[in-house]
mmCIF file of C-alpha atoms in Angstrom:
data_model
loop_
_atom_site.group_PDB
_atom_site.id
_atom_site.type_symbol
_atom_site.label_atom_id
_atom_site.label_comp_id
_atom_site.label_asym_id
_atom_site.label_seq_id
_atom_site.Cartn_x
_atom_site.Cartn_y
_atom_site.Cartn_z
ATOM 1 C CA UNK A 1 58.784 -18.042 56.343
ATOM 2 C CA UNK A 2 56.503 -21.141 55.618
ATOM 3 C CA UNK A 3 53.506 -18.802 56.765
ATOM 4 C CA UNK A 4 54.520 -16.261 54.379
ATOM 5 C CA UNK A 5 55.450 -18.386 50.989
ATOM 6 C CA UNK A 6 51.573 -19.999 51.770
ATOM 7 C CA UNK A 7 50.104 -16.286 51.598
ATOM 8 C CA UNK A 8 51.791 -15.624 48.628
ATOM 9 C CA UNK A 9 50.568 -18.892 46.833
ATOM 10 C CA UNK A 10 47.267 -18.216 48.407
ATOM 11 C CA UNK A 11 47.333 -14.574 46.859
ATOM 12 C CA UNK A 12 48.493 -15.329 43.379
ATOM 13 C CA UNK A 13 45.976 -18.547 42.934
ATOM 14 C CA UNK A 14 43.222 -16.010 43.842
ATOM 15 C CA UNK A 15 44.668 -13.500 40.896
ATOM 16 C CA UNK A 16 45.122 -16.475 38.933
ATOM 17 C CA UNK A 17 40.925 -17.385 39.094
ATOM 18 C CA UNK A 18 40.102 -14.329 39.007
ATOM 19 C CA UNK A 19 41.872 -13.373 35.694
ATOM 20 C CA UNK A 20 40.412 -16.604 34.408
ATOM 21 C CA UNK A 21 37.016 -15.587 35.050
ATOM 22 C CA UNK A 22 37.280 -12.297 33.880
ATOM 23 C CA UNK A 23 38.726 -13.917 30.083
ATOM 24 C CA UNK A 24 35.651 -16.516 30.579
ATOM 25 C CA UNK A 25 33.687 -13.367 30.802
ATOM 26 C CA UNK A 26 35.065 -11.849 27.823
ATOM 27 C CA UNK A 27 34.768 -15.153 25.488
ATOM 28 C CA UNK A 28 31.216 -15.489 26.879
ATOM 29 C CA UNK A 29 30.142 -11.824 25.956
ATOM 30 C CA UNK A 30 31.795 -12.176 22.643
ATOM 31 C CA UNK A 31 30.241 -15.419 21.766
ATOM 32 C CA UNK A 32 26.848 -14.173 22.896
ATOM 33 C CA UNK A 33 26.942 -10.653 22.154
ATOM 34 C CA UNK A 34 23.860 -8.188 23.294
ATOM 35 C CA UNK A 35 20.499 -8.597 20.940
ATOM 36 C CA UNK A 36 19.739 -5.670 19.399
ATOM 37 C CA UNK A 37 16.221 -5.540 19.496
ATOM 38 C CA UNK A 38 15.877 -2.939 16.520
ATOM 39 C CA UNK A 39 17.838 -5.796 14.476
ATOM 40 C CA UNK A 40 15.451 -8.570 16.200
ATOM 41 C CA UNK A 41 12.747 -7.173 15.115
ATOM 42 C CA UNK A 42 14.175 -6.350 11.308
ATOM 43 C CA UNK A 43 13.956 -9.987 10.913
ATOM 44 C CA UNK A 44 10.169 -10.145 11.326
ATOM 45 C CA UNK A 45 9.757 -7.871 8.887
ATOM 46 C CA UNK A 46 8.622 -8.839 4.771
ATOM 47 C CA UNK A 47 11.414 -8.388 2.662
ATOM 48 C CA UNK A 48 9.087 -6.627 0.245
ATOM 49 C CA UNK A 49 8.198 -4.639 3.413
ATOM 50 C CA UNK A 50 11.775 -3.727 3.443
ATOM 51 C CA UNK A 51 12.241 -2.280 0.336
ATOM 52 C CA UNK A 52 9.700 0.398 1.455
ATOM 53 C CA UNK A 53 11.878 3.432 2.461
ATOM 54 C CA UNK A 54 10.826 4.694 5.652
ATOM 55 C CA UNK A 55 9.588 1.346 6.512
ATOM 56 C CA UNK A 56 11.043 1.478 10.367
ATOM 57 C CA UNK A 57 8.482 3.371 11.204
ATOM 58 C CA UNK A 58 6.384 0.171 12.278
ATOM 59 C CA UNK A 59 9.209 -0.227 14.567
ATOM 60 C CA UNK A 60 7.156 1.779 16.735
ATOM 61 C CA UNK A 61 3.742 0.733 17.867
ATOM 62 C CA UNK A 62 0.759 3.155 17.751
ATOM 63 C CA UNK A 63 -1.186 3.849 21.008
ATOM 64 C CA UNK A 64 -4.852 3.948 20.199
ATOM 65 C CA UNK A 65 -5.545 5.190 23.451
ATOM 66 C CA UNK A 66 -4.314 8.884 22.379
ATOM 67 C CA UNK A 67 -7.255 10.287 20.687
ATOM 68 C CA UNK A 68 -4.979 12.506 18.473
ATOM 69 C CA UNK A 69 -4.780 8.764 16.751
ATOM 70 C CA UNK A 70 -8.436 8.677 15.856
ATOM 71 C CA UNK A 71 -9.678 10.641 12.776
ATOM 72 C CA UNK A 72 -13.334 9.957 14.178
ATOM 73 C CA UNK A 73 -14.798 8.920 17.791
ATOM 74 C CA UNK A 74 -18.295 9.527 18.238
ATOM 75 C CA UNK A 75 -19.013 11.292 21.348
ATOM 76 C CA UNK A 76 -22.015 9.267 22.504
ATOM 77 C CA UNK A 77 -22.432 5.804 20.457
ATOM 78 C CA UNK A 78 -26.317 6.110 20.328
ATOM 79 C CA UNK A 79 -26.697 3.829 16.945
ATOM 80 C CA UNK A 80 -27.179 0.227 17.434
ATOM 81 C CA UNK A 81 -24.553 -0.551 15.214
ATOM 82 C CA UNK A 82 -21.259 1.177 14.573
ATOM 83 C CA UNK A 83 -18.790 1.392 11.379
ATOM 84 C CA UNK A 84 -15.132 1.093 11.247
ATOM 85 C CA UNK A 85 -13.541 2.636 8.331
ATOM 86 C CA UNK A 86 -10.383 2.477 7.124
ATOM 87 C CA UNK A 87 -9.593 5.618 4.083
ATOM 88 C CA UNK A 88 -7.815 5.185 0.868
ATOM 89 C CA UNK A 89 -4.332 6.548 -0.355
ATOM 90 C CA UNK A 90 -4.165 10.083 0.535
ATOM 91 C CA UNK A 91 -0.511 10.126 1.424
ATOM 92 C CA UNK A 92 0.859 11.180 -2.266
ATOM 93 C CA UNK A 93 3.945 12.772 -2.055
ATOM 94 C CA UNK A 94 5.522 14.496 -5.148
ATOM 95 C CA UNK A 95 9.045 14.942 -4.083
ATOM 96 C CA UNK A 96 11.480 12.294 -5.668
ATOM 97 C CA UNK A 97 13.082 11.998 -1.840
ATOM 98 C CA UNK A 98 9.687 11.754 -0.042
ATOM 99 C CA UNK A 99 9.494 7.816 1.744
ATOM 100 C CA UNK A 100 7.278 5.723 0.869
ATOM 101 C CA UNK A 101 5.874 5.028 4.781
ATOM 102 C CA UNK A 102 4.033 7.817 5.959
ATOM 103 C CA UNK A 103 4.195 8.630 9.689
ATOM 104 C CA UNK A 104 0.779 8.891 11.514
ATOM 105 C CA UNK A 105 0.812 12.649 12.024
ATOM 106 C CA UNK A 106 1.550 13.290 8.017
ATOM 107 C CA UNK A 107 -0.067 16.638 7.233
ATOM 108 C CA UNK A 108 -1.231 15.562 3.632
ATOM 109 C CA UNK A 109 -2.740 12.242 4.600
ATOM 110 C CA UNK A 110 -4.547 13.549 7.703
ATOM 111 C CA UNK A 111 -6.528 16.392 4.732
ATOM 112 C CA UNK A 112 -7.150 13.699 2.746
ATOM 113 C CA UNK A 113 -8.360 11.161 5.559
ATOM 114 C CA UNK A 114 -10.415 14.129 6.670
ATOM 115 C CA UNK A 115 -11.816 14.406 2.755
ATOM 116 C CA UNK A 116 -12.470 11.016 2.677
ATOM 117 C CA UNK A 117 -14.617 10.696 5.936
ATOM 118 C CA UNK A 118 -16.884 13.631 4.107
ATOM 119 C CA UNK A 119 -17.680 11.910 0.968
ATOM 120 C CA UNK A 120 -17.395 8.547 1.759
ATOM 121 C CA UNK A 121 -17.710 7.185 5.316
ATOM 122 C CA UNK A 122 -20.217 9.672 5.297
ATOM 123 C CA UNK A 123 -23.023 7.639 3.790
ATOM 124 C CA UNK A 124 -22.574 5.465 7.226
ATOM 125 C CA UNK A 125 -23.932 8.048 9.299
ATOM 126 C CA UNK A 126 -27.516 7.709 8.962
ATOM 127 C CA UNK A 127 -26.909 4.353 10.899
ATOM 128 C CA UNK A 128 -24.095 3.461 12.411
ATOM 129 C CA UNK A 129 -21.754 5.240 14.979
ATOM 130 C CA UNK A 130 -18.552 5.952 13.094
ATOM 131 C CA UNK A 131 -15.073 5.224 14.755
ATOM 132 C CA UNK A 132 -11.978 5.491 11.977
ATOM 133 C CA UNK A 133 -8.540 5.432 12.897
ATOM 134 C CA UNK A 134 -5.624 7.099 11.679
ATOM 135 C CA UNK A 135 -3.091 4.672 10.638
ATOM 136 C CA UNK A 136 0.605 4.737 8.888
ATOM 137 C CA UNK A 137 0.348 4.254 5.195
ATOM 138 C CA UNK A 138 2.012 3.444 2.021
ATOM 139 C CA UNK A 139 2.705 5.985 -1.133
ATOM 140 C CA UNK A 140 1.426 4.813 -4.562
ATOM 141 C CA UNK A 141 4.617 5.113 -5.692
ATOM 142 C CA UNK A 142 6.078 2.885 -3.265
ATOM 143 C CA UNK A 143 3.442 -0.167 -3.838
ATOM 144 C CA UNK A 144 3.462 -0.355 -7.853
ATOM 145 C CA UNK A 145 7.512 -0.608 -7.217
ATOM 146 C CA UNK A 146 6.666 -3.820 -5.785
ATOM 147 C CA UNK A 147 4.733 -5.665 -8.395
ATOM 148 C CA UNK A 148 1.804 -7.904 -7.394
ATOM 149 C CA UNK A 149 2.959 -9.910 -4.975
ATOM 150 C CA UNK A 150 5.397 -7.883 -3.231
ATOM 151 C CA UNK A 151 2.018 -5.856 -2.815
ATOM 152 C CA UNK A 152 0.104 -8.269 -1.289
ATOM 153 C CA UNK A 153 2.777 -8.805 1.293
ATOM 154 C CA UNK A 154 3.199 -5.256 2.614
ATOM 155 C CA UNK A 155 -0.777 -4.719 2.651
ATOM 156 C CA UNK A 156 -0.950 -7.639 4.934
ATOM 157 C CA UNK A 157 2.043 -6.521 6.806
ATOM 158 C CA UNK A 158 0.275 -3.219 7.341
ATOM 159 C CA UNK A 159 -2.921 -4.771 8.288
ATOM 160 C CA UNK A 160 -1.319 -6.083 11.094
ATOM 161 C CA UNK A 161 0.382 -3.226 12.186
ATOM 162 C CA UNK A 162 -1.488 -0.042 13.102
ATOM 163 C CA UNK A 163 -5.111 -1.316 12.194
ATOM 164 C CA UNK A 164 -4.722 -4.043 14.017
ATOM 165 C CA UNK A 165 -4.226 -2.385 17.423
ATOM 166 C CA UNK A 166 -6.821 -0.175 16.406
ATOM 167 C CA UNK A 167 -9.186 -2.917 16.312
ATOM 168 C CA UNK A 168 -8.050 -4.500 19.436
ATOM 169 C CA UNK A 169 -8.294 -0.714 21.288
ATOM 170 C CA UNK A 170 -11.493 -0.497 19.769
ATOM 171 C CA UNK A 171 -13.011 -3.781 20.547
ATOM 172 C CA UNK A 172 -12.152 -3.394 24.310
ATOM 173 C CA UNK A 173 -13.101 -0.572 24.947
ATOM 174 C CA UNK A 174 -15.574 1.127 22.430
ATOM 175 C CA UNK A 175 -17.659 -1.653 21.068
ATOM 176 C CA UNK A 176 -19.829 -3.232 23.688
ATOM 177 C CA UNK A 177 -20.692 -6.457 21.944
ATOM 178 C CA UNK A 178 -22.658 -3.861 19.405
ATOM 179 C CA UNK A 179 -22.838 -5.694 16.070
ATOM 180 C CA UNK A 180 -20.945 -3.622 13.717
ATOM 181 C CA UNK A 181 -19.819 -3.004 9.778
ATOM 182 C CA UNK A 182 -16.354 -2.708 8.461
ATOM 183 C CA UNK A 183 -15.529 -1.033 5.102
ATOM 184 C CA UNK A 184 -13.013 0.910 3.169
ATOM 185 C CA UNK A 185 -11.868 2.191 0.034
ATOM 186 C CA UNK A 186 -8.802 1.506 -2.247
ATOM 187 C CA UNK A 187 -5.688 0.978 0.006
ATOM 188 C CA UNK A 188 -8.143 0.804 3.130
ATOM 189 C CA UNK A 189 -9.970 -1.825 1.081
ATOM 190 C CA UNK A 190 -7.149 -3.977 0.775
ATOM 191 C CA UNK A 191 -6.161 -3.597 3.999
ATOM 192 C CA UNK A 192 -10.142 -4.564 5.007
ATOM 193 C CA UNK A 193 -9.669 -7.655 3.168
ATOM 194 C CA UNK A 194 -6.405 -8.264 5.424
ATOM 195 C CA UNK A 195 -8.183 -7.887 8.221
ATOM 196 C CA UNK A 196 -11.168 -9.979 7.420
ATOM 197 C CA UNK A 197 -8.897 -12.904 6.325
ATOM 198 C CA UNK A 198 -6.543 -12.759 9.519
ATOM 199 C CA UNK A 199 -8.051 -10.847 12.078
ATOM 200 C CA UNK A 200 -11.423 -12.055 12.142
ATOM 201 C CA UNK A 201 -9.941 -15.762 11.021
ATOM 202 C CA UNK A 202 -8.751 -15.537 14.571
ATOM 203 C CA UNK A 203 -11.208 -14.214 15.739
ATOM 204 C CA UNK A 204 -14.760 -15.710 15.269
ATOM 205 C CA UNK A 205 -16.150 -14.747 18.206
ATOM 206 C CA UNK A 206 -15.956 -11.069 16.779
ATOM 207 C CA UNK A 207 -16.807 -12.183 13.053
ATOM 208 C CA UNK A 208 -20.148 -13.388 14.163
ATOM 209 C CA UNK A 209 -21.030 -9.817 15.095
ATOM 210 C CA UNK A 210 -20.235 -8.585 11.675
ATOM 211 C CA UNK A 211 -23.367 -6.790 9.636
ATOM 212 C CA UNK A 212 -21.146 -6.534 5.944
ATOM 213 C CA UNK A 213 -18.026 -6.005 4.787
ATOM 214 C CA UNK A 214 -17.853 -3.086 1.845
ATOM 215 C CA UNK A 215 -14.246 -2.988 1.067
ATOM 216 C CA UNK A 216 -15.168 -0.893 -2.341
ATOM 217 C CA UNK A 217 -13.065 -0.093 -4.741
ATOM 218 C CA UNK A 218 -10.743 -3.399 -4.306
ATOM 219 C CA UNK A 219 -11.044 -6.899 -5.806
ATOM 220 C CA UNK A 220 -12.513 -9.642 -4.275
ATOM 221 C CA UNK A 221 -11.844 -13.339 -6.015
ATOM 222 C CA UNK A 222 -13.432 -16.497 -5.205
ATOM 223 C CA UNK A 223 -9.886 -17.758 -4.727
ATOM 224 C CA UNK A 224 -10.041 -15.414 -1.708
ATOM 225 C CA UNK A 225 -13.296 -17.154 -0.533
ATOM 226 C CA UNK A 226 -11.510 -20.340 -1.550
ATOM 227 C CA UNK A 227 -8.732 -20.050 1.107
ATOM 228 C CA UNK A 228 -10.439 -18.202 4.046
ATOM 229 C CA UNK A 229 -13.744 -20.010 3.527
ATOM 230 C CA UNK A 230 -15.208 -18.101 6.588
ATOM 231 C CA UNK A 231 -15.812 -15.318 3.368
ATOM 232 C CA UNK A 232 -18.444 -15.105 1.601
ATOM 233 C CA UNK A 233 -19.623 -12.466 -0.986
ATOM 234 C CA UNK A 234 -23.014 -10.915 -1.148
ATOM 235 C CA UNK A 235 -25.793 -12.099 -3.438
ATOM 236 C CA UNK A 236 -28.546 -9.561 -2.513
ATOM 237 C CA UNK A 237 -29.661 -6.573 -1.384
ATOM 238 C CA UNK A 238 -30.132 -7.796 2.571
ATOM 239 C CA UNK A 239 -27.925 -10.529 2.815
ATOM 240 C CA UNK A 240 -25.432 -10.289 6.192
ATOM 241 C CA UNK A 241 -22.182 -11.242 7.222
ATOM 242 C CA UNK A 242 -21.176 -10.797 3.923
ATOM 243 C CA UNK A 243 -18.792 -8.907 1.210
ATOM 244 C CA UNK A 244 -20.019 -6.235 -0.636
ATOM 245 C CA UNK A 245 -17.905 -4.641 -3.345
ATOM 246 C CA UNK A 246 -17.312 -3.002 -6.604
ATOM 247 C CA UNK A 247 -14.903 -1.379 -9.099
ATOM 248 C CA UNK A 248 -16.198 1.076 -11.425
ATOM 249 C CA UNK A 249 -15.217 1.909 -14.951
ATOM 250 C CA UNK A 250 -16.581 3.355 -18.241
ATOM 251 C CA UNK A 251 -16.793 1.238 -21.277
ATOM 252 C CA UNK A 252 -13.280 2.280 -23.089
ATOM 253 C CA UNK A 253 -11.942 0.599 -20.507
ATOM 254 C CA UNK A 254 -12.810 -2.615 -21.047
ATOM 255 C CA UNK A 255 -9.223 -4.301 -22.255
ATOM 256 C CA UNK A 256 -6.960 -1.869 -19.794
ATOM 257 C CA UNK A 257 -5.037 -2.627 -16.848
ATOM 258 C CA UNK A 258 -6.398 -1.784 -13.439
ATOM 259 C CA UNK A 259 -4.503 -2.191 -10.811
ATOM 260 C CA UNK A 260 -7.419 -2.273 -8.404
ATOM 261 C CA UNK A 261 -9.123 -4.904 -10.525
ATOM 262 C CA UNK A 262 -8.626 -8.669 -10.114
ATOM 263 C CA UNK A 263 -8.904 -11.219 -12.361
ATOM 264 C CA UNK A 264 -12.587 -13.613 -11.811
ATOM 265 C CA UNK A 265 -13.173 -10.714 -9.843
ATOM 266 C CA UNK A 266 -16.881 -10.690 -7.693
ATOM 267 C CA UNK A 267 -18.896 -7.846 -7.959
ATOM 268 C CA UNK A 268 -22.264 -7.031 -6.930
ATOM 269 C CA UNK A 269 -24.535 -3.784 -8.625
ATOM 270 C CA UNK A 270 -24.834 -0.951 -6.510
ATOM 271 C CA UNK A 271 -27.956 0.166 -8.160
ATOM 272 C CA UNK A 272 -30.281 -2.818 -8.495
ATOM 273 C CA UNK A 273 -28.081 -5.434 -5.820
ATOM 274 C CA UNK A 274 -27.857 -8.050 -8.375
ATOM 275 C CA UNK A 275 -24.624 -10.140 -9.151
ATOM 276 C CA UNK A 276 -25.653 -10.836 -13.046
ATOM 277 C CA UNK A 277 -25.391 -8.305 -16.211
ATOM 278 C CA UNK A 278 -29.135 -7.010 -15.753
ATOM 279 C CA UNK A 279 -28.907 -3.134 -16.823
ATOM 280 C CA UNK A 280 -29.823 -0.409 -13.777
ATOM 281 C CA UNK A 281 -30.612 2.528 -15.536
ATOM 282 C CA UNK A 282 -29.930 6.303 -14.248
ATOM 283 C CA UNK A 283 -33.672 5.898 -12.755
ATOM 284 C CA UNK A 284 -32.935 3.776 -10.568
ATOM 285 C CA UNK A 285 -30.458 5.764 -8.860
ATOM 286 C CA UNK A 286 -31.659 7.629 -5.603
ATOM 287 C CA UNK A 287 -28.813 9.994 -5.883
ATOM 288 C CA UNK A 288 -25.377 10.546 -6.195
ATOM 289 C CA UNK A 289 -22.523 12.810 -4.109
ATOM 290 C CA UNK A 290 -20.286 15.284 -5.733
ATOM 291 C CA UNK A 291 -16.740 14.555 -4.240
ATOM 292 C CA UNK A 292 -15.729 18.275 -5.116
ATOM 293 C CA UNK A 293 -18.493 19.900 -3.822
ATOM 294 C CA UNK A 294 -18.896 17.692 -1.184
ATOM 295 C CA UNK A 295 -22.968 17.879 -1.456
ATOM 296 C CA UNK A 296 -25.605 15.699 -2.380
ATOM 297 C CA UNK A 297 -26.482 16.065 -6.432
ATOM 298 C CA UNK A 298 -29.308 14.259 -8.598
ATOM 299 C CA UNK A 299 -28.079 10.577 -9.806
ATOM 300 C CA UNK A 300 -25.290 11.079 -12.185
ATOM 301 C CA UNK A 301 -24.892 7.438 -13.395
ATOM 302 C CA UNK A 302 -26.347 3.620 -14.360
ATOM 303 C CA UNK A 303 -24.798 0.595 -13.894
ATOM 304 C CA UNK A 304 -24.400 -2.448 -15.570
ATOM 305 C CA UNK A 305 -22.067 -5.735 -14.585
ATOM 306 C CA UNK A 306 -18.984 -6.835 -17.014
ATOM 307 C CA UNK A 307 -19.536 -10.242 -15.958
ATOM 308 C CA UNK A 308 -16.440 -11.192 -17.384
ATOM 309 C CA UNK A 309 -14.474 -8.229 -16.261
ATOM 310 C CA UNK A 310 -16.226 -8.091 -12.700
ATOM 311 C CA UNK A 311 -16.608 -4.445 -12.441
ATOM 312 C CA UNK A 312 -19.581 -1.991 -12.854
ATOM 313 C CA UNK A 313 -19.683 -0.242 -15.853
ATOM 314 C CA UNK A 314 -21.317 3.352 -16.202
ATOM 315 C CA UNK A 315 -22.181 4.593 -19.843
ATOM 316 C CA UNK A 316 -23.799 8.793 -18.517
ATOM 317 C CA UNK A 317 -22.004 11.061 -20.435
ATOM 318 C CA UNK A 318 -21.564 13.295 -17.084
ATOM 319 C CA UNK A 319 -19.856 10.921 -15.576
ATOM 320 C CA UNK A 320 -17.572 10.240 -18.166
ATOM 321 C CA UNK A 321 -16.548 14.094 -18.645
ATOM 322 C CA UNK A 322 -16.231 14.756 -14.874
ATOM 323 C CA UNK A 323 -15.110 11.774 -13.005
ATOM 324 C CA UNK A 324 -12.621 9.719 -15.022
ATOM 325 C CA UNK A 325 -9.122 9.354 -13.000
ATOM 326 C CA UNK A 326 -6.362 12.254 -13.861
ATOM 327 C CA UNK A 327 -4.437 11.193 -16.916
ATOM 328 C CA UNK A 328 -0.747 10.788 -14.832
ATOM 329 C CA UNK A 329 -2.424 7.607 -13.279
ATOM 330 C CA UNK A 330 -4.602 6.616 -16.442
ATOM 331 C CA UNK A 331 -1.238 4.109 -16.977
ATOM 332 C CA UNK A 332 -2.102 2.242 -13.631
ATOM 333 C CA UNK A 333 -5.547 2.692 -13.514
ATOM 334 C CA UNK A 334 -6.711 3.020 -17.657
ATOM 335 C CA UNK A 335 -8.621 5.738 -19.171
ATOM 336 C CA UNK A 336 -11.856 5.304 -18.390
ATOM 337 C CA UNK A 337 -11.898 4.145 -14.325
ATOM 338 C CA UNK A 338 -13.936 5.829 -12.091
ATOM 339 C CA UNK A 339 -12.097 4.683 -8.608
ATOM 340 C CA UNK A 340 -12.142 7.906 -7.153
ATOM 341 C CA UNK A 341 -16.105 7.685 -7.276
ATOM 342 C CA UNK A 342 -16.958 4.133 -6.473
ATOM 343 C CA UNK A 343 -19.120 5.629 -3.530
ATOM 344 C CA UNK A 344 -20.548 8.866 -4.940
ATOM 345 C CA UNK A 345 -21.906 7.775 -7.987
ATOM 346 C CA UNK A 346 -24.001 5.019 -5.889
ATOM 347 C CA UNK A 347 -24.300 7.200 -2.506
ATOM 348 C CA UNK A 348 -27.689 7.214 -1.674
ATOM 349 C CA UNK A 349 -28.560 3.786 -2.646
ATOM 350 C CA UNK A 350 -25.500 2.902 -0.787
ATOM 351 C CA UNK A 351 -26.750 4.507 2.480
ATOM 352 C CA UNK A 352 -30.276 2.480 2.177
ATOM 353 C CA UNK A 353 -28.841 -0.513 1.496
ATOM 354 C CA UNK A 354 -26.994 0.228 5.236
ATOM 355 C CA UNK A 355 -29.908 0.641 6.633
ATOM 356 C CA UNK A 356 -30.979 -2.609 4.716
ATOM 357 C CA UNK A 357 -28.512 -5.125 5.866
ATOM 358 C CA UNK A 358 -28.630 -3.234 9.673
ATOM 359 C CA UNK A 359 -32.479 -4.446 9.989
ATOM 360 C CA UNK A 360 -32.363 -7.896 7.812
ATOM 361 C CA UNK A 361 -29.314 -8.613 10.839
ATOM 362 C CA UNK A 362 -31.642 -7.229 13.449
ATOM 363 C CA UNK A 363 -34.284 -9.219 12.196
ATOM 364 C CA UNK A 364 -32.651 -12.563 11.496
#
């Protein structure tokens, strides 16, 4: 009987710690529920970021070891020096329901990244080896929703996102300590800035490669220089390691917002590769690009610094008829801006001033 009664106890204290473990269990798991890592990662995200519809997208990293994620690869990199550009806006949906974060297959950004690497990183060919990445964008819409700082935030976000591993892919494994240019255009310039400010902050040991930096078509200010005083802007024609950039207008609009232009901003002339107002006539241009066409033309335009507005300013009445922005964005951009030509109008002097900077580095 004795022998039995212990069993029993024996039996029901085991029950008894068992159930309490289990109901520790239970409290445990409740207090310290499973991380969701979609949620984890939410909070690393900009909150200006996150007014970006479609902006989960980053969510999931791009593998720049699947070629279908590079625009352009060179198949043998026989240049001494190679290019990485970065394209402008080209994601511009019209539908009111369209997000504003493009995925990296998006039919309509992949034509105009295509357009883009015609008539603009184009003028790199002559001398570099050209490797540009496809990378997830923003709409137009979907920045100037943000105002000017909210702006700033998501282009830096971005910048760290897809370009970033682009870089990194492309560093190991394409770049073979080759000395090398980066450059852009509009969105991509911003996002160039980004990536000369943080990426190449950290690392130096890459930045000392560095030919130039033409992230045209976006402001550079020498608060920028100011705070990531590893910047400087050009003064020259053959000047390296150093930011070359400009935003070009007509005269009407002098007075206008443009959303691309900075206040104090820096600019440098495309046609004579001075930083003061001295006046580069139409002569001095070696020729020009027709973005519709997609062929080279006879110079189409002069060029003259609004020291006070930092932009170039181009007075040919051809230019003025064919190039000025479509009128639905004259309200961002004013009436008279030329963004959509900062490299055409200047192409061939662009593409020997390349070829400049490439031997004053090889040289130095």
């Amino acid at each position: 009987m004795k022998t039995r009664n212990i069993l029993h106890t024996l039996t029901a204290l085991m029950m008894l710690a068992a159930t309490a473990g289990l109901t520790a269990a239970c409290t445990s798991n409740n207090d310290n529920p499973t991380t969701d890592p979609m949620e984890e990662w939410r909070q690393t995200v900009p909150k200006s970021v996150q007014k970006l519809t479609g902006y989960e997208k980053f969510y999931t990293q791009m593998d720049y070891a699947k070629s279908d994620n590079w625009l352009n690869v060179p198949a043998k990199a026989d240049k001494a020096v190679d290019v990485f550009f970065i394209y402008p806006t080209c994601y511009m949906p019209t539908e009111e329901t369209a997000l504003a974060v493009c995925d990296i297959d998006n039919a309509q950004m992949r034509e105009g990244a295509q357009h883009t690497f015609r008539i603009q990183a184009s003028v790199f060919a002559e001398s570099c080896n050209i490797f540009m990445p496809y990378y997830r964008q923003y709409s137009i819409n979907g920045l100037f929703a943000l105002g000017t700082e909210g702006v700033n935030e998501a282009m830096r976000y971005s910048a760290s996102q897809d370009l970033t591993r682009a870089l990194d892919y492309y560093f190991k494994n394409w770049n073979q300590d080759r000395p090398f240019i980066i450059a852009g255009h509009s969105q991509g310039s911003a996002l160039t800035i980004m990536l000369l400010e943080d990426y190449f902050g950290r690392h130096p040991e890459l930045y000392q490669r560095m030919v130039a930096a033409y992230p045209i078509g976006y402001g550079v200010t020498p608060t920028d220089l100011k705070q990531f005083p590893h910047l400087k802007f050009a003064e020259g024609a053959t000047d390296t390691g150093v930011i070359v950039s400009w935003n070009t207008e007509g005269p009407q609009n002098d007075g206008h917002n443009n959303v691309v232009v900075k206040q104090d901003e820096l600019c440098i002339n495309p046609l004579n590769w001075k930083r003061d107002d001295t006046y580069a006539s139409i002569e001095e241009n070696l020729g020009s690009f027709n973005n519709n066409t997609e062929q080279l033309v006879p110079a189409m335009a002069d060029a003259q610094i609004n020291v006070k507005r930092g932009v170039i300013v181009v007075t040919t009445e051809e230019v003025a008829q064919q190039c000025a922005i479509p009128a639905p964005m004259s309200q961002f951009f004013g009436p008279q801006c030329y963004h959509g030509w900062d490299y055409a109008l200047f192409y061939v002097n662009l593409q020997k001033n390349i070829a400049d900077r490439i031997a004053a580095w090889q040289t130095k």
